[in-house]
Coordinates of N, CA, C and O in Angstrom, one line a residue:
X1 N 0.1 95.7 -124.1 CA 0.1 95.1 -125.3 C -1.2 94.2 -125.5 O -1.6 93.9 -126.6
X2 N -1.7 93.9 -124.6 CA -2.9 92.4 -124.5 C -4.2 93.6 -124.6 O -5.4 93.2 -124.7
X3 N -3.8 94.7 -124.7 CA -5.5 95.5 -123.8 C -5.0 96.3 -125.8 O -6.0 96.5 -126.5
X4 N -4.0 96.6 -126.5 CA -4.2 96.7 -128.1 C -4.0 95.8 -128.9 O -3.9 96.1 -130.1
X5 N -3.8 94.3 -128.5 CA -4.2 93.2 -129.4 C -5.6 92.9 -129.7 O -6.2 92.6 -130.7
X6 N -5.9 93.2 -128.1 CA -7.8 92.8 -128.3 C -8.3 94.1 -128.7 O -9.5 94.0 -129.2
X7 N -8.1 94.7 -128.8 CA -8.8 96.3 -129.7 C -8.6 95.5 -131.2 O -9.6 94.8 -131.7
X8 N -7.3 95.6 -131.9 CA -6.8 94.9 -133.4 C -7.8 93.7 -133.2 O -8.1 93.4 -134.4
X9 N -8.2 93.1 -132.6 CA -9.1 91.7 -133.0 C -10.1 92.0 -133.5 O -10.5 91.8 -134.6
X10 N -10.7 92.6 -132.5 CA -12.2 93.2 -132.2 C -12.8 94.4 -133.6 O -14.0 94.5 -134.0
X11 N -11.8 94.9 -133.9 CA -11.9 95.7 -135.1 C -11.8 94.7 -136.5 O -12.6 95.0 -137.4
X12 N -11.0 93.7 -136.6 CA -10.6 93.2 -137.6 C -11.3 91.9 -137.8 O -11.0 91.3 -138.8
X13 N -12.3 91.3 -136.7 CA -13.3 90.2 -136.8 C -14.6 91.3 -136.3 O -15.0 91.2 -135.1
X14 N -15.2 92.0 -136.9 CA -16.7 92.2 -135.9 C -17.3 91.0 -135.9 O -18.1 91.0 -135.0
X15 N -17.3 90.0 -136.4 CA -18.5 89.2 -136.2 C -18.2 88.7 -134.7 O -19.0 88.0 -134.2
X16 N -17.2 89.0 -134.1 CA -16.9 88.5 -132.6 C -17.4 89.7 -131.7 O -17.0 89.6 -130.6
X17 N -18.2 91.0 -131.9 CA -18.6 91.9 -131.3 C -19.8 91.9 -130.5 O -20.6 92.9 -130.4
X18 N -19.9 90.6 -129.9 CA -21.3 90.3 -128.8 C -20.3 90.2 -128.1 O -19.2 90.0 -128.5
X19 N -20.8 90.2 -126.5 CA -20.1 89.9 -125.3 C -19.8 87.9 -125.4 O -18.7 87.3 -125.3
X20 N -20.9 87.3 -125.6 CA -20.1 85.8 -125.9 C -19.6 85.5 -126.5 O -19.0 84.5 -126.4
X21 N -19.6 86.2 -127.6 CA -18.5 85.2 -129.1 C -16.7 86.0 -128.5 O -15.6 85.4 -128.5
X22 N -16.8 87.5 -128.0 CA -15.8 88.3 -127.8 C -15.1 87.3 -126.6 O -13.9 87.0 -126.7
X23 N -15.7 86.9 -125.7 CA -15.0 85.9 -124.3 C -14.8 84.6 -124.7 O -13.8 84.0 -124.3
X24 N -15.8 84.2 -125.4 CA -15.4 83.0 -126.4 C -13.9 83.2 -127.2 O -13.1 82.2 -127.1
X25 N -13.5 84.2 -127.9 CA -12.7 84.5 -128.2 C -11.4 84.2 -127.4 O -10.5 83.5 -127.8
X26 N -11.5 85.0 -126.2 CA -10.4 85.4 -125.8 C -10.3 84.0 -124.6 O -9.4 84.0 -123.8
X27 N -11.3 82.9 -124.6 CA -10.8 81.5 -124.3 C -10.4 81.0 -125.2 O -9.9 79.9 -125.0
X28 N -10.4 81.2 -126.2 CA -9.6 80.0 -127.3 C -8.8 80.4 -127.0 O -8.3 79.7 -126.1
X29 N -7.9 81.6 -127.3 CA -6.5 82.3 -127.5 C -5.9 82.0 -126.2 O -4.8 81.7 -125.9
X30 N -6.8 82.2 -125.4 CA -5.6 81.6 -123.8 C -5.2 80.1 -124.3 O -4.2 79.7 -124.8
X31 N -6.4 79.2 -124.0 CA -6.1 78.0 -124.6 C -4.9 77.7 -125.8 O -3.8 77.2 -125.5
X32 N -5.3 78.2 -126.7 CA -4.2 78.0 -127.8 C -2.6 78.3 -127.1 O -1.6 77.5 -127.0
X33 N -2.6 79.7 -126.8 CA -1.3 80.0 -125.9 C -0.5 78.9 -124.7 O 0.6 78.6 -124.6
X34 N -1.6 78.6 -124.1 CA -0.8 77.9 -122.8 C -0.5 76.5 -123.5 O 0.5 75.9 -123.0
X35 N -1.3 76.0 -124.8 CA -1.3 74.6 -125.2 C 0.2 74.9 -125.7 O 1.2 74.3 -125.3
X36 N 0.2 76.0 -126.8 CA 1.5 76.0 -127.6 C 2.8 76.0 -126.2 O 3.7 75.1 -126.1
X37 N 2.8 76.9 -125.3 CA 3.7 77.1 -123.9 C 4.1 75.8 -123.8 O 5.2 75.5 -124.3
X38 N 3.3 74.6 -123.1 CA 3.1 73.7 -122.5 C 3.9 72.5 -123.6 O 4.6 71.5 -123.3
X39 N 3.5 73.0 -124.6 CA 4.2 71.5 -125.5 C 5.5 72.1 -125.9 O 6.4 71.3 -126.2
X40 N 5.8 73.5 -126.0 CA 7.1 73.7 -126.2 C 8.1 73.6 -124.9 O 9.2 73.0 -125.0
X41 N 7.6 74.0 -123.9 CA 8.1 73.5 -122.4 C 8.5 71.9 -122.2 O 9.3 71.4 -121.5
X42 N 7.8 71.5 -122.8 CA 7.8 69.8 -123.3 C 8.9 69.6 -124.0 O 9.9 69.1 -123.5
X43 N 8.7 70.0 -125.0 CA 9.8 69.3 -125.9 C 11.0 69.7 -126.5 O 11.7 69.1 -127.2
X44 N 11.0 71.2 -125.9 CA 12.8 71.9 -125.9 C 13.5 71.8 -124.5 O 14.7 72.1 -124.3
X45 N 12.5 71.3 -123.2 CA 13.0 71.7 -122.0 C 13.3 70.1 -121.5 O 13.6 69.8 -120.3
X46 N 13.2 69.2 -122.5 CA 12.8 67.4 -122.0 C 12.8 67.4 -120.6 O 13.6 66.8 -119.8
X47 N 11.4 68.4 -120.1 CA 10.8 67.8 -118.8 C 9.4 67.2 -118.7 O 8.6 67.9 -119.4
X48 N 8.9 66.4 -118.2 CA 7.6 66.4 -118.3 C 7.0 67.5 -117.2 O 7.3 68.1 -116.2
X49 N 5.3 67.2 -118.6 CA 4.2 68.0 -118.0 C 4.5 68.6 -116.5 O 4.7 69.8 -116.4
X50 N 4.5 67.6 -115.4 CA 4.7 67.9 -114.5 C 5.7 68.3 -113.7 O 5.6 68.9 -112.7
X51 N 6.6 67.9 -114.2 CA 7.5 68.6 -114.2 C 7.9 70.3 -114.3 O 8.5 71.1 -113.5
X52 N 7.3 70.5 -115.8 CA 7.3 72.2 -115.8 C 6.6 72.4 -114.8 O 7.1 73.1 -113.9
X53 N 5.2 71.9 -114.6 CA 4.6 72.3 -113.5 C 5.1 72.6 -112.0 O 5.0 73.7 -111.5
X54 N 5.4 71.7 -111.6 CA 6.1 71.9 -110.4 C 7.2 72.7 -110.1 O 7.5 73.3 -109.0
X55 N 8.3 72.8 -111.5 CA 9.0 74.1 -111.2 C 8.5 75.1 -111.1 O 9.1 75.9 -110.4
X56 N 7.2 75.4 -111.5 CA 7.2 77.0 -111.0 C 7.1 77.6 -109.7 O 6.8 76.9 -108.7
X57 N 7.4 78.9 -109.5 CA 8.0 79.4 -108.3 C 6.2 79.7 -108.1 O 5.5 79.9 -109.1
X58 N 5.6 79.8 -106.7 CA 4.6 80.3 -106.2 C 3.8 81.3 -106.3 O 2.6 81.4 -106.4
X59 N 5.2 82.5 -106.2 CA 4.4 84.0 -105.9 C 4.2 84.0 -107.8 O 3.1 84.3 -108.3
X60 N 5.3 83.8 -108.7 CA 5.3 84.5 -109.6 C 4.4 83.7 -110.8 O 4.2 84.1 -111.9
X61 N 3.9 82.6 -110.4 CA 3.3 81.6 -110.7 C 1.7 82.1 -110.7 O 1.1 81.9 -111.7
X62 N 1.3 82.6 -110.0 CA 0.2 83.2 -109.3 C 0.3 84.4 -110.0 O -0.4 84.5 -110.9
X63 N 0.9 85.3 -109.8 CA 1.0 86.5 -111.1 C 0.6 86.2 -112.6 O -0.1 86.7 -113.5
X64 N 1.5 85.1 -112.3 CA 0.9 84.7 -114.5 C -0.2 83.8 -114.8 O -0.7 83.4 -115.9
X65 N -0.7 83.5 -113.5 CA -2.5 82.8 -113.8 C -3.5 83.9 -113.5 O -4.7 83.7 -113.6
X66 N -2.8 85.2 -113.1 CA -3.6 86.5 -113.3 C -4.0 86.8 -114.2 O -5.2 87.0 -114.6
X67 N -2.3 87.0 -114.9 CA -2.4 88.0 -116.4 C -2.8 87.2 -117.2 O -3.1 87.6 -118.3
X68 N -3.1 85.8 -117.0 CA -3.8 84.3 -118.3 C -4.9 85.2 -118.3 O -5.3 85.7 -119.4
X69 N -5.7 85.3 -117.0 CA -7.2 85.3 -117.1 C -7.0 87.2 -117.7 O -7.7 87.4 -118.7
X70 N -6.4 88.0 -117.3 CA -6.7 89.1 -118.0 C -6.4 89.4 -119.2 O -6.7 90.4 -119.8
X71 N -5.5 87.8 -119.7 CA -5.2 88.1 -121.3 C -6.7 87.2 -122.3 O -6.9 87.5 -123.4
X72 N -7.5 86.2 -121.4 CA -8.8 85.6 -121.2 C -9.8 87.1 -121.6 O -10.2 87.4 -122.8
X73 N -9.9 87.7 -120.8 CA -11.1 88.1 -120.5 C -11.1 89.6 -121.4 O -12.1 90.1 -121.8
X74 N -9.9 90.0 -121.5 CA -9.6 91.2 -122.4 C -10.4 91.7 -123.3 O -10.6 93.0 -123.3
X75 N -10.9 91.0 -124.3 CA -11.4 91.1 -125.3 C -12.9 91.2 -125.2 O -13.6 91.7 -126.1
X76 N -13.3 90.8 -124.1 CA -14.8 91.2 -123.5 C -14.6 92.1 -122.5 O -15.6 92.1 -121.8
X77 N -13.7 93.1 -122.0 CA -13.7 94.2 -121.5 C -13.4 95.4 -122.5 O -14.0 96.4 -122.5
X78 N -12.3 94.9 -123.6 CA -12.4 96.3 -124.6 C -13.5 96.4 -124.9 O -14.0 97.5 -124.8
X79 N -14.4 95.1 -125.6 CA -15.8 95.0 -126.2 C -16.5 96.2 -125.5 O -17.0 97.2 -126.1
X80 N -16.6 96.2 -124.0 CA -17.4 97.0 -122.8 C -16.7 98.6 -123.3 O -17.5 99.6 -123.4
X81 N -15.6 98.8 -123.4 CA -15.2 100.2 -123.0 C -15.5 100.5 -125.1 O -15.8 101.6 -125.5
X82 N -15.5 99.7 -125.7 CA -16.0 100.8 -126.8 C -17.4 100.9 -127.0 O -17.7 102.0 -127.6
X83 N -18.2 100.2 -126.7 CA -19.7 100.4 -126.6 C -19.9 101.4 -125.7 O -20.8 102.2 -126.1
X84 N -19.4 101.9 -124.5 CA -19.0 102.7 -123.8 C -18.7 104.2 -124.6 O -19.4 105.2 -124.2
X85 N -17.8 104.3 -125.4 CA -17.1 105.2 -126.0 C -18.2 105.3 -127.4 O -18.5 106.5 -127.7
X86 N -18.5 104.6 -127.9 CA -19.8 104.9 -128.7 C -20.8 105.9 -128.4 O -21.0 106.9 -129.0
X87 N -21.7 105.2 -127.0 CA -22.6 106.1 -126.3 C -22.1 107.6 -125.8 O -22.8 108.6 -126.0
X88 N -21.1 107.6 -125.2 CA -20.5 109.1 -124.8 C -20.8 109.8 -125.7 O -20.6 109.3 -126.8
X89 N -21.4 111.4 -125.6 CA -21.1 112.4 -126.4 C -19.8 113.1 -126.5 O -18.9 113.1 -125.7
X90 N -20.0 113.5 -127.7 CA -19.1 114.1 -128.5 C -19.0 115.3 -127.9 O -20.0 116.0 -127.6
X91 N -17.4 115.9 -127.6 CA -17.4 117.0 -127.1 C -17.1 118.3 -128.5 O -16.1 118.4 -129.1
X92 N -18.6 119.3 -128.6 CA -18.2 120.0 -130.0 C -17.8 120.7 -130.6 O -17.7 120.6 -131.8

């Protein structure tokens, strides 16, 4: 889903179709994401910050500061595979 959201971006904003404005991108949207997470964890779960924090479990914790950064960086890797897909010839 994260690898055809950033396709739908990338098509529907080109002015984000440089490699910095596209990673630029795809740090706001983590940002925005974990901010909205973090304050709803807050204030439906009445724990503090640190709190959610420290509940999390280790291994699975570490898995989802993976997929943050691959949901981060996404939008500067589609960037790469359609410029990619541009240059390829056409099979005729």
């Amino acid at each position: 889903m994260i690898f055809y959201s950033a396709g739908y971006v990338l098509r529907r904003y080109p002015e984000i179709g440089s490699p910095r404005r596209s990673l630029a991108a795809g740090v706001l949207a983590l940002a925005l994401s974990v901010a909205a997470e973090l304050g709803l964890a807050v204030s439906l779960q009445s724990q503090t910050l640190a709190e959610f924090i420290k509940s999390r479990d280790e291994v699975s914790g570490a898995v989802y500061i993976g997929l943050l950064l691959v949901f981060a960086v996404m939008p500067r890797l589609r960037l790469s595979s359609r410029a990619l897909a541009r240059r390829a010839p056409r099979d005729a």
